[in-house]
Short mmCIF file of C-alpha atoms and ligand atoms in Angstrom, two decimals:
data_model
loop_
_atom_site.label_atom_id
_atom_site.label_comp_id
_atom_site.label_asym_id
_atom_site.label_seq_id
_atom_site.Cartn_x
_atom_site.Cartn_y
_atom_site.Cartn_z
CA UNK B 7 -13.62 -55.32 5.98
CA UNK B 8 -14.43 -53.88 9.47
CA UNK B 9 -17.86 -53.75 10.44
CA UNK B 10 -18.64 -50.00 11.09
CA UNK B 11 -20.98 -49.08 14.25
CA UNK B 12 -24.51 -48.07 12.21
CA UNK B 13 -25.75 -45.89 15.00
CA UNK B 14 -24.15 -42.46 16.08
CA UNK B 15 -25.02 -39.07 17.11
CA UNK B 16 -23.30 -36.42 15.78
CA UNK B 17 -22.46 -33.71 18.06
CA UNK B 18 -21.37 -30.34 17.22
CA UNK B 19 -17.42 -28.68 18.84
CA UNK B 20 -17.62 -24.81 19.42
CA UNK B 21 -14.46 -24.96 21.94
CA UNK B 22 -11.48 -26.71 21.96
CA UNK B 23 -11.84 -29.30 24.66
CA UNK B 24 -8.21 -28.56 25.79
CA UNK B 25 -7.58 -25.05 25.88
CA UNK B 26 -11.16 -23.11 25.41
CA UNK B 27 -10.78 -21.69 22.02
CA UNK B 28 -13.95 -21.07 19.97
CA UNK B 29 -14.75 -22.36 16.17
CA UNK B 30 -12.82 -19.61 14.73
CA UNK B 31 -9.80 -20.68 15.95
CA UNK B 32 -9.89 -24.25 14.66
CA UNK B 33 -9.26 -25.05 10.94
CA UNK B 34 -10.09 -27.72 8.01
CA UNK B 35 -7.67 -30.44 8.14
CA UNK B 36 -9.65 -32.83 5.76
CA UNK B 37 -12.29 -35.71 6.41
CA UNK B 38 -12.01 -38.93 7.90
CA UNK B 39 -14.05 -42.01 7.05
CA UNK B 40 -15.85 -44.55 9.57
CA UNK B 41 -13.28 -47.49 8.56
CA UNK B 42 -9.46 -47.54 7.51
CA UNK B 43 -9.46 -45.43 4.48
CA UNK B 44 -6.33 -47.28 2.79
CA UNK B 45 -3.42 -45.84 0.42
CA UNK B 46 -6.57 -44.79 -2.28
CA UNK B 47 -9.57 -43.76 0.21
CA UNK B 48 -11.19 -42.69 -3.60
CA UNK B 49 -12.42 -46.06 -3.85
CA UNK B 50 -13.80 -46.37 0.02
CA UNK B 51 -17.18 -46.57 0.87
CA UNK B 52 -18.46 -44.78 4.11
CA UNK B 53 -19.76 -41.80 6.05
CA UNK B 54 -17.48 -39.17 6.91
CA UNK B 55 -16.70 -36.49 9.76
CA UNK B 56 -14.83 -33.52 9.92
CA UNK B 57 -11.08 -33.49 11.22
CA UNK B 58 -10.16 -30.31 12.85
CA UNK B 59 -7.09 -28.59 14.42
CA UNK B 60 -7.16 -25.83 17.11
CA UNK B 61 -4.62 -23.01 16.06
CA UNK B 62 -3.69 -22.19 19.67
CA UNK B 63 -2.91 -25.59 21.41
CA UNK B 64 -2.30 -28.11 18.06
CA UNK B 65 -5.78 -30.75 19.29
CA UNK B 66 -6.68 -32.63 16.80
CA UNK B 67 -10.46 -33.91 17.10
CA UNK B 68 -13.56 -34.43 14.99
CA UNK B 69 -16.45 -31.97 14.48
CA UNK B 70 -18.95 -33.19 14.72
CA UNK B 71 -17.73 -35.44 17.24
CA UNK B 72 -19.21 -39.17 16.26
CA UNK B 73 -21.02 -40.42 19.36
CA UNK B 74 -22.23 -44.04 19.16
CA UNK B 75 -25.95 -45.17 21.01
CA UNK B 76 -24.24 -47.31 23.13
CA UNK B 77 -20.62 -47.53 23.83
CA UNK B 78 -20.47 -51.28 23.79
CA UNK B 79 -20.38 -51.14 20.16
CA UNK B 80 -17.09 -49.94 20.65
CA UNK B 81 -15.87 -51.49 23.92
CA UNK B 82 -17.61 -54.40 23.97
CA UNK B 83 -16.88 -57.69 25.63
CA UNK B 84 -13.70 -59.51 23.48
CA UNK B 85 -13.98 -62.57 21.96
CA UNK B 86 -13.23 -65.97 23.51
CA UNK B 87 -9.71 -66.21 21.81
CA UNK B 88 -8.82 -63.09 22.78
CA UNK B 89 -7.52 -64.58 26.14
CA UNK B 90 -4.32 -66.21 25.39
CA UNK B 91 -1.92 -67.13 27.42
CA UNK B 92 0.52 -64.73 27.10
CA UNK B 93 -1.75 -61.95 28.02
CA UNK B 94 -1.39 -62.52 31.43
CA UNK B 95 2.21 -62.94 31.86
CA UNK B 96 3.86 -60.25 33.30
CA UNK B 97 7.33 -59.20 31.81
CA UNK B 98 10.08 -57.73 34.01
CA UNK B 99 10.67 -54.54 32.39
CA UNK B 100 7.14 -53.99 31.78
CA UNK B 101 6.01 -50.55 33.12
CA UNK B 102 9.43 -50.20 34.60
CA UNK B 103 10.04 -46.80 32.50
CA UNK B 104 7.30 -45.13 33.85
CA UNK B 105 8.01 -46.09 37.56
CA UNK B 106 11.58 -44.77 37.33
CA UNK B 107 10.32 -41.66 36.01
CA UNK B 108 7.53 -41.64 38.74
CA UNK B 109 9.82 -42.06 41.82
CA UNK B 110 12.23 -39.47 40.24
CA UNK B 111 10.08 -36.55 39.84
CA UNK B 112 7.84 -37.39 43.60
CA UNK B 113 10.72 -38.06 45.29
CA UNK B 114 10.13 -41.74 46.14
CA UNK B 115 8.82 -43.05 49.68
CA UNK B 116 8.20 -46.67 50.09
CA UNK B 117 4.09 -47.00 50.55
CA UNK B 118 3.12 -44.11 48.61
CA UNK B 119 -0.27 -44.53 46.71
CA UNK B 120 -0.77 -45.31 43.11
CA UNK B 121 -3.66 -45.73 40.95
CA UNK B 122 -3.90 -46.67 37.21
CA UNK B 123 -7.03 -45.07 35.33
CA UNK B 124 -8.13 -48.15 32.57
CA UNK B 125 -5.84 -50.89 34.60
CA UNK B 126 -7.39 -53.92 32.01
CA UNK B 127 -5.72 -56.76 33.41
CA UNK B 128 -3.80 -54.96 36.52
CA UNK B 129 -0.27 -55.57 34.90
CA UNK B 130 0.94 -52.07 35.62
CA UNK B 131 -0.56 -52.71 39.20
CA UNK B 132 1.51 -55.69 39.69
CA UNK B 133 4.93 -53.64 38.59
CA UNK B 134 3.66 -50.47 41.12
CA UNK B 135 3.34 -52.82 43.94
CA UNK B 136 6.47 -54.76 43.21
CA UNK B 137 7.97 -51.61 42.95
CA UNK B 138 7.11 -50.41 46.53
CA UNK B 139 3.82 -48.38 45.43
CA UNK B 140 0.57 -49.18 47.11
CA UNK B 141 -1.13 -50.29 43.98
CA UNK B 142 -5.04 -49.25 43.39
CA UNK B 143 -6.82 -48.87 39.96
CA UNK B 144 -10.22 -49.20 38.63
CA UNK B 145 -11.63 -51.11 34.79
CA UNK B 146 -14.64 -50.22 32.88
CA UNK B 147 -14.76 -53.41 31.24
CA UNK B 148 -16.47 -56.46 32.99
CA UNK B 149 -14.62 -59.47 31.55
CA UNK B 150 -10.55 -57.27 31.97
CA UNK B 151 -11.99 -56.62 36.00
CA UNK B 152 -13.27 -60.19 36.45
CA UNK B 153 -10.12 -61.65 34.86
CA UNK B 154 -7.74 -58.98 36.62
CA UNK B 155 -8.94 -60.75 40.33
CA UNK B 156 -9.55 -64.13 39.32
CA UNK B 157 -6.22 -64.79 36.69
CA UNK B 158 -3.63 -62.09 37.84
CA UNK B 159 -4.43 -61.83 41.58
CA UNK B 160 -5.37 -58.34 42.18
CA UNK B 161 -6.78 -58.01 45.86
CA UNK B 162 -10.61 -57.56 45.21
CA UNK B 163 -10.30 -54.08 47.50
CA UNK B 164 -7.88 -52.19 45.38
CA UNK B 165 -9.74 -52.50 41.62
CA UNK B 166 -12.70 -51.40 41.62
CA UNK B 167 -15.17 -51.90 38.55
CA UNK B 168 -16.23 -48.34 36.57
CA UNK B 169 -15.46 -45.64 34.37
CA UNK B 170 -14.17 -42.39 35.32
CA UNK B 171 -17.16 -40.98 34.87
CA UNK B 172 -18.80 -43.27 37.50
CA UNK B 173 -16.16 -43.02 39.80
CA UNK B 174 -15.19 -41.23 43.22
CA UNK B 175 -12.39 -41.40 45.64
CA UNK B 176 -11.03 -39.56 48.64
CA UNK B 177 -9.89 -36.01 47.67
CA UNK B 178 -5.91 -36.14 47.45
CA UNK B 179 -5.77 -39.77 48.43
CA UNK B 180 -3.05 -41.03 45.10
CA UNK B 181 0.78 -39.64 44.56
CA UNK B 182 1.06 -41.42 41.45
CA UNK B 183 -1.65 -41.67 38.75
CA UNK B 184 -1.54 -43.07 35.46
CA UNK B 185 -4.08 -42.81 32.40
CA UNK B 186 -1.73 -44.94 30.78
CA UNK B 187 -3.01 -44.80 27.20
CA UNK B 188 -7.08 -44.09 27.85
CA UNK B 189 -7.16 -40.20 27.74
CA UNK B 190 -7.30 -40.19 23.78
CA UNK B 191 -10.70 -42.36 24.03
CA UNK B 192 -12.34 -39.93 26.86
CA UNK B 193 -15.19 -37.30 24.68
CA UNK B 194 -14.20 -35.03 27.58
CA UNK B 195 -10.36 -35.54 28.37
CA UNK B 196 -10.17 -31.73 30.12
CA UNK B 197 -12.81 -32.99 32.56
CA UNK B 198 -11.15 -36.42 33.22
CA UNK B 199 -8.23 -34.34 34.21
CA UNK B 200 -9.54 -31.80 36.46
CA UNK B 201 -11.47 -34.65 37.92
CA UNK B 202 -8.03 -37.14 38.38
CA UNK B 203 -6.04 -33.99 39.84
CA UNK B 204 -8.78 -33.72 42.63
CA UNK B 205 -7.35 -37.26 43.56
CA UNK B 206 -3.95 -36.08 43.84
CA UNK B 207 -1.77 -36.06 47.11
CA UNK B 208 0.26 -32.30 47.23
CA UNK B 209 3.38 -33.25 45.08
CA UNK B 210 1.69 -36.19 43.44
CA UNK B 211 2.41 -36.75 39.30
CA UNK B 212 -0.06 -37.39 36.91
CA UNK B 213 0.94 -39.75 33.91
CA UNK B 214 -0.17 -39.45 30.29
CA UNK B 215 0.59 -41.21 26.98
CA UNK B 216 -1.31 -39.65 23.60
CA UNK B 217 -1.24 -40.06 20.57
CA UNK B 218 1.15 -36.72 19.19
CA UNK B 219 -0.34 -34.29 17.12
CA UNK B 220 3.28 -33.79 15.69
CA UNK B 221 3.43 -37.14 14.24
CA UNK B 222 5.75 -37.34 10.62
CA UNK B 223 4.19 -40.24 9.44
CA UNK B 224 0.55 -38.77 10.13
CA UNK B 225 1.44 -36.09 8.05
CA UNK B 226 3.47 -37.81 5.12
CA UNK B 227 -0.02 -39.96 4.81
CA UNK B 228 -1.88 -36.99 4.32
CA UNK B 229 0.30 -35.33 1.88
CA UNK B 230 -0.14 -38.90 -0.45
CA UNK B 231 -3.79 -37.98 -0.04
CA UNK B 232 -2.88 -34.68 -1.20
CA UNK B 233 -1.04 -35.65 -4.36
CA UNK B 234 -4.46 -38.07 -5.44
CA UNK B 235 -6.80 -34.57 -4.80
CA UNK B 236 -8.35 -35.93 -2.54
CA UNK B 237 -9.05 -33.92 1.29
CA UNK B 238 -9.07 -37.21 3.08
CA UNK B 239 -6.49 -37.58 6.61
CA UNK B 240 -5.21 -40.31 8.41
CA UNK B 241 -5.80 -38.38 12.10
CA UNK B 242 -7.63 -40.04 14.12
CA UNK B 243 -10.22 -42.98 14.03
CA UNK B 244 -13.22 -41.65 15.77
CA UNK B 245 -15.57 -44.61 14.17
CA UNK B 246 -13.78 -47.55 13.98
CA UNK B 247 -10.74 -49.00 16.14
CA UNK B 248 -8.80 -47.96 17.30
CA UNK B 249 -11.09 -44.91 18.24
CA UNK B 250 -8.99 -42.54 18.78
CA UNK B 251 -10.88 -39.24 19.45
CA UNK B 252 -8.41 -37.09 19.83
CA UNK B 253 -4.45 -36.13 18.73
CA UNK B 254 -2.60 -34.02 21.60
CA UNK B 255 0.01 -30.79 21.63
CA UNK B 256 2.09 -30.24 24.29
CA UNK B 257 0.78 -26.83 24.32
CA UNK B 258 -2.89 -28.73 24.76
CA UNK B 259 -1.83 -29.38 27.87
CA UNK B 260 0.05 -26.45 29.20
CA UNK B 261 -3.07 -24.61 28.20
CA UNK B 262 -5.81 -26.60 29.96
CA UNK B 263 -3.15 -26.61 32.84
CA UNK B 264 -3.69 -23.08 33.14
CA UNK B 265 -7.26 -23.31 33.29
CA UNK B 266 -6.75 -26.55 35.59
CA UNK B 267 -4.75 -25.87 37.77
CA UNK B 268 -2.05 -28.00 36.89
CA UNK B 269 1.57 -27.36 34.55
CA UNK B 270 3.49 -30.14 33.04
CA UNK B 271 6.37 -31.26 34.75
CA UNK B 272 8.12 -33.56 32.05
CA UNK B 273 7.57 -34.26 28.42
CA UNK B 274 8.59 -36.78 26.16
CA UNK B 275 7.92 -37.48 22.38
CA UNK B 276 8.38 -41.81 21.51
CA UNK B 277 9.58 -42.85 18.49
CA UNK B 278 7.41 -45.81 17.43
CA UNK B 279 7.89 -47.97 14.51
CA UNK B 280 6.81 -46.78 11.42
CA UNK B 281 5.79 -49.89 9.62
CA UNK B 282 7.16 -47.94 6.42
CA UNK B 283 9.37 -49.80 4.19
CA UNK B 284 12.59 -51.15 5.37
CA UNK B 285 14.59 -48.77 3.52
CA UNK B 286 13.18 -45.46 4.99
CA UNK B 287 12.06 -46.40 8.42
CA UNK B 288 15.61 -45.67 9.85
CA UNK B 289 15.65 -42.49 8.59
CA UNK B 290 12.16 -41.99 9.21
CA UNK B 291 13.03 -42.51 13.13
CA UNK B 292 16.08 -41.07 13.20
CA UNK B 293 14.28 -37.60 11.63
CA UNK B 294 11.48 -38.25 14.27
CA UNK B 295 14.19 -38.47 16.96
CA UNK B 296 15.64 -35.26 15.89
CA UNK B 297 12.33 -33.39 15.39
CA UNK B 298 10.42 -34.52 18.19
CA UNK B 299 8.10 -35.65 15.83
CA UNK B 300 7.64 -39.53 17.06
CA UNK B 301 3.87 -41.09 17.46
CA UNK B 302 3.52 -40.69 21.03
CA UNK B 303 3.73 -37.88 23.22
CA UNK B 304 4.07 -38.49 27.12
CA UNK B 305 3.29 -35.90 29.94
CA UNK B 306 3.96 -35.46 32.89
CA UNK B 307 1.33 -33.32 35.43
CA UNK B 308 1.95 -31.79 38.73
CA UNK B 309 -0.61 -29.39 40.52
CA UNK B 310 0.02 -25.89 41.47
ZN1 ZN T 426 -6.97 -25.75 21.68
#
């Protein structure tokens, strides 16, 4: 079993980190243990939090929000084996999605900046610059940094080492920035926003991949919870990997966008697998496809 982090803080929500909305606004969805509860969570062992929802923008999140001493025990360094060799090959198509969308809604000029928010080993930076971006991007994570420079050859002088917290650059410096799939880790994702959009050139996208509130299969889990009696959900993971702290509505963003200064340009919901039995997963996606109801949701973010 998966060694749980011993040492948190529990803090308590009174506003929806996306859209503002205070404690009466958020219901019950159920609780959510500090490992992976299983088909029959009735026989798990644990501590538990609260999951929530916000009525007005569909965030999912904890409360209280599960804080650990140090965040190492959750990002720490990665084993030895962790490095094989086909984690630093670079595919062709990889990223290549996300660039055509990128160019499309900017309006592509060769040279125009990029940066990628969590780059780990600089693979998306290698596509941007192939690509015709001018590829930046900074890693919280020593050993992905140290391996980015020394194993993939990013220039030293365009990934920097730090979180987003930590961080600073020039004031509308990037046309194209990507969070990739970090923003559903952040304890503060409205802040990491309004601080990225500072960074953005006038016209300049924002990129976003989370984890869909909307999800089917996130919500056929919880009714087998249901049918046991039991108030347990499958949202999130805010204590054990892959710590996801929050789930996302589209409305979560058009809301903090109006707070932010910022509207969504394009959206997207992703079909993922399912890894439901062979029989129902193709109807399981095709309903998903229908219903916009797939894992992922993607955003795109423009200032106004
Ligand atoms: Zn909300």
């Amino acid at each position: 079993m998966e060694n749980p982090v011993s040492r948190y803080r529990f803090l308590a929500v009174d506003r929806c980190n996306m859209c503002g909305s205070p404690v009466q606004r958020h219901r019950v969805m159920g609780k959510r243990l500090d490992r992976p509860q299983g088909a029959f969570p009735r026989k798990r062992v644990g501590i538990c939090t609260t999951v929530m929802q916000c009525r007005d923008c569909s965030l999912i999140f904890a409360n209280p929000q599960p804080v650990p001493f140090d965040l190492q025990d959750h990002y720490g360094v990665p084993p030895e084996d962790y490095w094989r060799g086909e984690y630093f090959s670079v595919s062709e198509s990889y990223f290549q999605a996300e660039i055509t969308e990128a160019k499309r809604l900017l309006g592509f000029a060769s040279g125009m900046r990029a940066l990628d928010i969590g780059a780990g080993l600089g693979k998306a930076m290698i596509a941007m610059e192939k690509s015709g971006f001018e590829a930046h991007g900074f890693e919280p994570s020593g050993p992905f940094h140290e391996r980015a420079i020394a194993r993939m050859g990013i220039p030293a002088d365009r990934l920097r080492l730090g979180s987003l917290e930590d961080l600073e650059y020039d004031e509308g410096r990037f046309h194209f920035i990507t969070f990739g799939a970090v923003l559903e880790h952040l304890y503060d994702p409205s802040a990491a926003i309004a601080k990225a959009s500072r960074w953005l050139a006038p016209g300049g996208v924002i990129h976003i991949e989370v984890p869909s509130s909307r999800w089917l299969v996130g919500r056929l889990i919880n009714a087998a919870y249901r049918v046991q009696g039991l108030d347990y959900v499958g949202n999130i993971s805010p204590m054990h990997r892959p710590f996801h702290l929050f789930e996302f509505g589209l409305k979560s963003f058009e809301r903090d966008g109006a707070r932010n200064g910022y509207a969504v340009a394009h959206h997207a919901y992703e079909v993922c697998p399912t890894y439901m039995p062979a029989l129902i997963d193709p109807m399981l996606r095709l309903t998903m496809r229908l219903t916009g109801t797939g894992m992922q949701l993607t955003v795109w973010l423009r200032r106004v």
